[in-house]
CSV table of C-alpha atoms in Angstrom, one decimal:
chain,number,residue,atom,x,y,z
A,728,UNK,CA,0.0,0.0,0.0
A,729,UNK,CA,1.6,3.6,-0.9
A,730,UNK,CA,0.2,7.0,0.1
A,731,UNK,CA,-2.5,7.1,-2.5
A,732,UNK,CA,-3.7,3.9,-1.2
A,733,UNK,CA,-7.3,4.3,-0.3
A,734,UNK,CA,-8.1,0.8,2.0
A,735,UNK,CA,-7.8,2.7,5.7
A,736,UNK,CA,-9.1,6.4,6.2
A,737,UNK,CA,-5.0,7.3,7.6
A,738,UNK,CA,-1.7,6.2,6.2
A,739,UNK,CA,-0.2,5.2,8.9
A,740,UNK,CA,3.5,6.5,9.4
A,741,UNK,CA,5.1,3.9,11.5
A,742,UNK,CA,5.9,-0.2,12.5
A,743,UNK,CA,2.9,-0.9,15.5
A,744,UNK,CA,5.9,-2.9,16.8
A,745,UNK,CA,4.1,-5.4,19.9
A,746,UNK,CA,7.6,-5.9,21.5
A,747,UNK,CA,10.6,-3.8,22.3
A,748,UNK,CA,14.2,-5.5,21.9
A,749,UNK,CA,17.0,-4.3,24.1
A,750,UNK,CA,20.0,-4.3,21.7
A,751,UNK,CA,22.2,-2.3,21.0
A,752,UNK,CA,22.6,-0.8,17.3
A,753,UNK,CA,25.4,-1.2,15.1
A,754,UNK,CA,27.4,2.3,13.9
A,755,UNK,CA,28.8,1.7,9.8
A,756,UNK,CA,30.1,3.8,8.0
A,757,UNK,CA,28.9,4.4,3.7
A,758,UNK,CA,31.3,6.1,1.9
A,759,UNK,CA,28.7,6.3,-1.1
A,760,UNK,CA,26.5,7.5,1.4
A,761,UNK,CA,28.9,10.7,2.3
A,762,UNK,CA,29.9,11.3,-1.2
A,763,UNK,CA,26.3,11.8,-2.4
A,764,UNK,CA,25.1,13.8,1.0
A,765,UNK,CA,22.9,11.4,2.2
A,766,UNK,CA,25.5,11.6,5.5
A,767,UNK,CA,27.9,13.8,6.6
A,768,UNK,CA,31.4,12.8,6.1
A,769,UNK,CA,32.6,10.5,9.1
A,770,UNK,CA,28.9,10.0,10.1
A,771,UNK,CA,27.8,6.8,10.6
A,772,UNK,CA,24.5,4.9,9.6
A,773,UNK,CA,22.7,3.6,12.7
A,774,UNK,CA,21.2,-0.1,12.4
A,775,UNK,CA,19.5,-1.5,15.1
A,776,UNK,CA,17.7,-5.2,15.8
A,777,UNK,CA,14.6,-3.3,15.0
A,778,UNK,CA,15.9,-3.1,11.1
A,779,UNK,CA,17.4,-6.7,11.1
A,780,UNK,CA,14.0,-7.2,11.6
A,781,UNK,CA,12.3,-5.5,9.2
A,782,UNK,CA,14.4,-7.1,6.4
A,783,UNK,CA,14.5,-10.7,7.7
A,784,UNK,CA,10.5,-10.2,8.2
A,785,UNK,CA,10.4,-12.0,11.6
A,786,UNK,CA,12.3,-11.8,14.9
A,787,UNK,CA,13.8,-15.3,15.6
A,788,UNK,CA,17.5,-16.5,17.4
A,789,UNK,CA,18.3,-17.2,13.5
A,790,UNK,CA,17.8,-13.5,12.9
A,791,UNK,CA,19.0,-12.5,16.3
A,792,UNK,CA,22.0,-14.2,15.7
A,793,UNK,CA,22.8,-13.2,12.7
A,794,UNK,CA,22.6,-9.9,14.6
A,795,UNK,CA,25.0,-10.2,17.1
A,796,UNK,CA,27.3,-11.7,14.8
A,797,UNK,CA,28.1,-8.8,12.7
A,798,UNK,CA,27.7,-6.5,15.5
A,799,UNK,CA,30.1,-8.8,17.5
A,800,UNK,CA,32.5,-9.1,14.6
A,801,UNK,CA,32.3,-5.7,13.8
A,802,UNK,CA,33.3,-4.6,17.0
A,803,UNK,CA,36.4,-7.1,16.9
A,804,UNK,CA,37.6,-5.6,13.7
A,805,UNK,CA,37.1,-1.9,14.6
A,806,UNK,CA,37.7,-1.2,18.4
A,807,UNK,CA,38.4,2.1,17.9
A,808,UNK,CA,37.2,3.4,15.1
A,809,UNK,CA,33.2,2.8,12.9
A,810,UNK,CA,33.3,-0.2,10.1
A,811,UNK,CA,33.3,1.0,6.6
A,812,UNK,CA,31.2,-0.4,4.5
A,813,UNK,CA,33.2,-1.2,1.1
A,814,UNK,CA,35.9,-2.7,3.4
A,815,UNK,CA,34.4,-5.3,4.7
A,816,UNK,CA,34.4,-9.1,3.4
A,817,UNK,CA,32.3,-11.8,4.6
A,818,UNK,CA,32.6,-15.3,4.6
A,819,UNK,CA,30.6,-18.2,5.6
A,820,UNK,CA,31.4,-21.2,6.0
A,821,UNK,CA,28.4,-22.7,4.1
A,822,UNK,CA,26.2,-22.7,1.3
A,823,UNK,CA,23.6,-19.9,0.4
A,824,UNK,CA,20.7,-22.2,-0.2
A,825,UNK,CA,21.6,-23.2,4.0
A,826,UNK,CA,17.8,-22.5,5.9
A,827,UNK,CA,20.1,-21.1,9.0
A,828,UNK,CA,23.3,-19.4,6.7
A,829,UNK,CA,20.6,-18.0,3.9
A,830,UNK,CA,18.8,-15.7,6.4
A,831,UNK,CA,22.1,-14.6,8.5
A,832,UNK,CA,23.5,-14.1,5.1
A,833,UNK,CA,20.7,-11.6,4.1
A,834,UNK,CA,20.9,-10.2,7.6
A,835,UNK,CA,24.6,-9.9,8.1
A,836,UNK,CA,24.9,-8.5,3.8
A,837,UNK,CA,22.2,-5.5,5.2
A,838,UNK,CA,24.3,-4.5,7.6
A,839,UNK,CA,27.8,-4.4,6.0
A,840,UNK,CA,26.6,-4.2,2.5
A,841,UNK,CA,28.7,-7.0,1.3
A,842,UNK,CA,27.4,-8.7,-1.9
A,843,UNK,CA,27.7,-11.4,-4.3
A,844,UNK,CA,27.8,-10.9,-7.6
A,845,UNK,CA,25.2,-9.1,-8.1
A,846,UNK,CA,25.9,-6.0,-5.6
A,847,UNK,CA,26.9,-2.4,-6.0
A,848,UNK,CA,29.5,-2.2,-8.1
A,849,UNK,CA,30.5,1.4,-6.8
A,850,UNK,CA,30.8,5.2,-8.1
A,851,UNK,CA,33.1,6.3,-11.1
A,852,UNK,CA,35.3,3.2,-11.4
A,853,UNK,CA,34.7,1.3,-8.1
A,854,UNK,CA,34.5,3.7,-5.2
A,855,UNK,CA,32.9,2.6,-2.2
A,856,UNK,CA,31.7,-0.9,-4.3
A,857,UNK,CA,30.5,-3.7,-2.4
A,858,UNK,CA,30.5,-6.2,-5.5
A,859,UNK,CA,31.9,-9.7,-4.5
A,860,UNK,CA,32.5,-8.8,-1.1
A,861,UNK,CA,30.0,-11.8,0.4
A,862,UNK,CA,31.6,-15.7,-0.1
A,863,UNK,CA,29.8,-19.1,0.4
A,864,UNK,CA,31.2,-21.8,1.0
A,865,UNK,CA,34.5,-20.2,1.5
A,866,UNK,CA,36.0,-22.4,4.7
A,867,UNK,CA,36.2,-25.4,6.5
A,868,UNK,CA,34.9,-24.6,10.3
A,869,UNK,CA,35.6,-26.6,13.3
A,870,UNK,CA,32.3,-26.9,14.6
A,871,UNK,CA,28.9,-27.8,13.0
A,872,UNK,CA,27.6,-24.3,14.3
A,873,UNK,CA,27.0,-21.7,12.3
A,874,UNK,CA,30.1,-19.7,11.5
A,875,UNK,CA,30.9,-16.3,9.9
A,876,UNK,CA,34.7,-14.8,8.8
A,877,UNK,CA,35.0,-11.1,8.5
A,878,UNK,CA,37.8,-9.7,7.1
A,879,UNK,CA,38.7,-6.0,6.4
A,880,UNK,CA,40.4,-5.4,3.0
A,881,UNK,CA,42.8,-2.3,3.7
A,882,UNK,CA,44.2,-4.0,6.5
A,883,UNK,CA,43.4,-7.9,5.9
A,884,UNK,CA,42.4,-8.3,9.5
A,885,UNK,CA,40.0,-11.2,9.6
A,886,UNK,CA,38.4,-12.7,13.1
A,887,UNK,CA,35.8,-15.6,13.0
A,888,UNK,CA,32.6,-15.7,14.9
A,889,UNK,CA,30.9,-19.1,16.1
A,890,UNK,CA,27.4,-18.8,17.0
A,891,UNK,CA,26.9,-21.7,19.4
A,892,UNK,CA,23.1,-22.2,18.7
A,893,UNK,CA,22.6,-25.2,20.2
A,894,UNK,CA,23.5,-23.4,23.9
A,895,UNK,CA,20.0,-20.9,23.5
A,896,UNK,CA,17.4,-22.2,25.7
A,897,UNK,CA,14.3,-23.8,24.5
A,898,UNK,CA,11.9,-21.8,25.4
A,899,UNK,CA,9.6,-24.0,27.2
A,900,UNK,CA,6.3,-26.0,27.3
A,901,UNK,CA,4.9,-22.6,25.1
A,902,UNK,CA,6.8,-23.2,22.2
A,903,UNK,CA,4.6,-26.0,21.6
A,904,UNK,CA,1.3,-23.3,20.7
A,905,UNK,CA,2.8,-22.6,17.7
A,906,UNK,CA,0.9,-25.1,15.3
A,907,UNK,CA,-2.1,-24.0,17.2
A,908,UNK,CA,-1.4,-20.4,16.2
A,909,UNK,CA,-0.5,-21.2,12.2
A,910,UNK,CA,-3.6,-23.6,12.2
A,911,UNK,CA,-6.0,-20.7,14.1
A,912,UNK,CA,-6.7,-23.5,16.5
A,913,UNK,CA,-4.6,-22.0,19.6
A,914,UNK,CA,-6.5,-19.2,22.1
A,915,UNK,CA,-6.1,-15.7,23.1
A,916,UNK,CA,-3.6,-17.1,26.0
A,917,UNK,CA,-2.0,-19.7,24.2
A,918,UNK,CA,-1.1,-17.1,21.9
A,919,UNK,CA,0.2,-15.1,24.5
A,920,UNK,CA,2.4,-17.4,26.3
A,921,UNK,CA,4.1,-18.5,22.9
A,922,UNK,CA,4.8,-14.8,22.5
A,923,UNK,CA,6.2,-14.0,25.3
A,924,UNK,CA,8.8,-17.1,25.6
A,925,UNK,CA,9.6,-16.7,22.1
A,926,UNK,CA,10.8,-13.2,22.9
A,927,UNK,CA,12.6,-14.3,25.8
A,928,UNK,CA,14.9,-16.6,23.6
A,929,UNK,CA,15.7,-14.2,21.2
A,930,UNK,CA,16.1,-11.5,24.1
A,931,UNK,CA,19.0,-14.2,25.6
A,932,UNK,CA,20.6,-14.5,21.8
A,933,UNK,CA,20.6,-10.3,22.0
A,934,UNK,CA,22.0,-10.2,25.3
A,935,UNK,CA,24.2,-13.7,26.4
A,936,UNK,CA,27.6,-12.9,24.8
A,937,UNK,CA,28.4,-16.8,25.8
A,938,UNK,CA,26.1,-18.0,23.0
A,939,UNK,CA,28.9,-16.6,20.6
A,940,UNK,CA,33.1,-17.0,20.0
A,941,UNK,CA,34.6,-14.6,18.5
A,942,UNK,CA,38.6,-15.3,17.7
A,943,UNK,CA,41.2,-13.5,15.4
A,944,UNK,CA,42.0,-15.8,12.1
């Protein structure tokens, strides 16, 4: 629906979000972004779990994972200074058409801007490009949880992050409502209680630093 949509009597101008995350956002750099005034030069973009959302189209600990992982490896890579988008390469350590590395891919390429093949290919002969900047497929891990390599290319600093899934609680007897709620059999409580211990799990991926390793490569 766009402005000149006519099915409600208001557009509405904002997500009626029904939860709040506590996460912190992630600060990156565009350089595109400066040179064509969207931001002033040295001025970061500001992403938070809110946005993750948005273009995952669900809250999960797949998505919240993917999360933290960029914003985990993104703070190894850049203590002191914000992540440049451009300058950063991702790589997973398996295959796009993965259910768990397909979505943190999607996730993880929104936030740096890394792409396959067909990404930006950058202003006036390459500047700021993020074209071939996102690999599948491109190591052998040491675990069977999902694992992520970033590496900057002016420096060639790369650190790994392991996202120890199989650690995040269950979520409990709840959990269970879900069929109920995709069939429309489940009630007003049912509904409820699957909410709220579904954002409790994500809510420990967002906050337990324990689920994730992070190690220089």
């Amino acid at each position: 629906m766009t402005s000149n949509s006519t099915a409600t009597d208001t557009t509405q101008t904002r997500t009626n979000w029904q939860v709040d995350y506590d996460a912190d956002p992630i600060e990156i750099r565009d350089p595109v972004a400066e040179a064509l005034g969207v931001l002033e030069p040295g001025e970061p973009f500001v992403v938070t779990y809110r946005d993750a959302v948005k273009e995952a189209g669900h809250s999960c600990p797949t998505a919240s994972g993917a999360y933290r992982i960029v914003q985990l490896g993104l703070d190894a890579l850049y203590p002191d200074d914000y992540p440049v988008r451009s300058e950063i390469e991702v790589q997973t350590a398996g295959p796009q058409d993965d259910a768990a590395y397909g979505v943190m891919s999607r996730i993880i390429s929104y936030v740096t801007g890394a792409t396959g093949d067909d990404g930006f290919s950058g202003l006036a002969g390459g500047y700021g490009g993020r074209r071939d900047l996102l690999r599948f497929d491109a190591f052998d891990p040491d675990t069977a949880d999902p694992t992520f390599r970033f590496r900057r290319t002016d420096t060639d600093e790369t650190v790994e992050v392991t996202y120890h899934v199989s650690d995040v609680p269950d979520g409990g007897p709840a959990i269970g409502n879900l069929q109920g709620i995709l069939d429309e059999s489940a009630t007003d409580q049912q509904r409820e209680a699957f909410a709220d211990a579904w954002r409790r799990r994500v809510q420990v991926v967002l906050s337990d630093d324990s689920l994730f390793t992070v190690d220089a490569v």
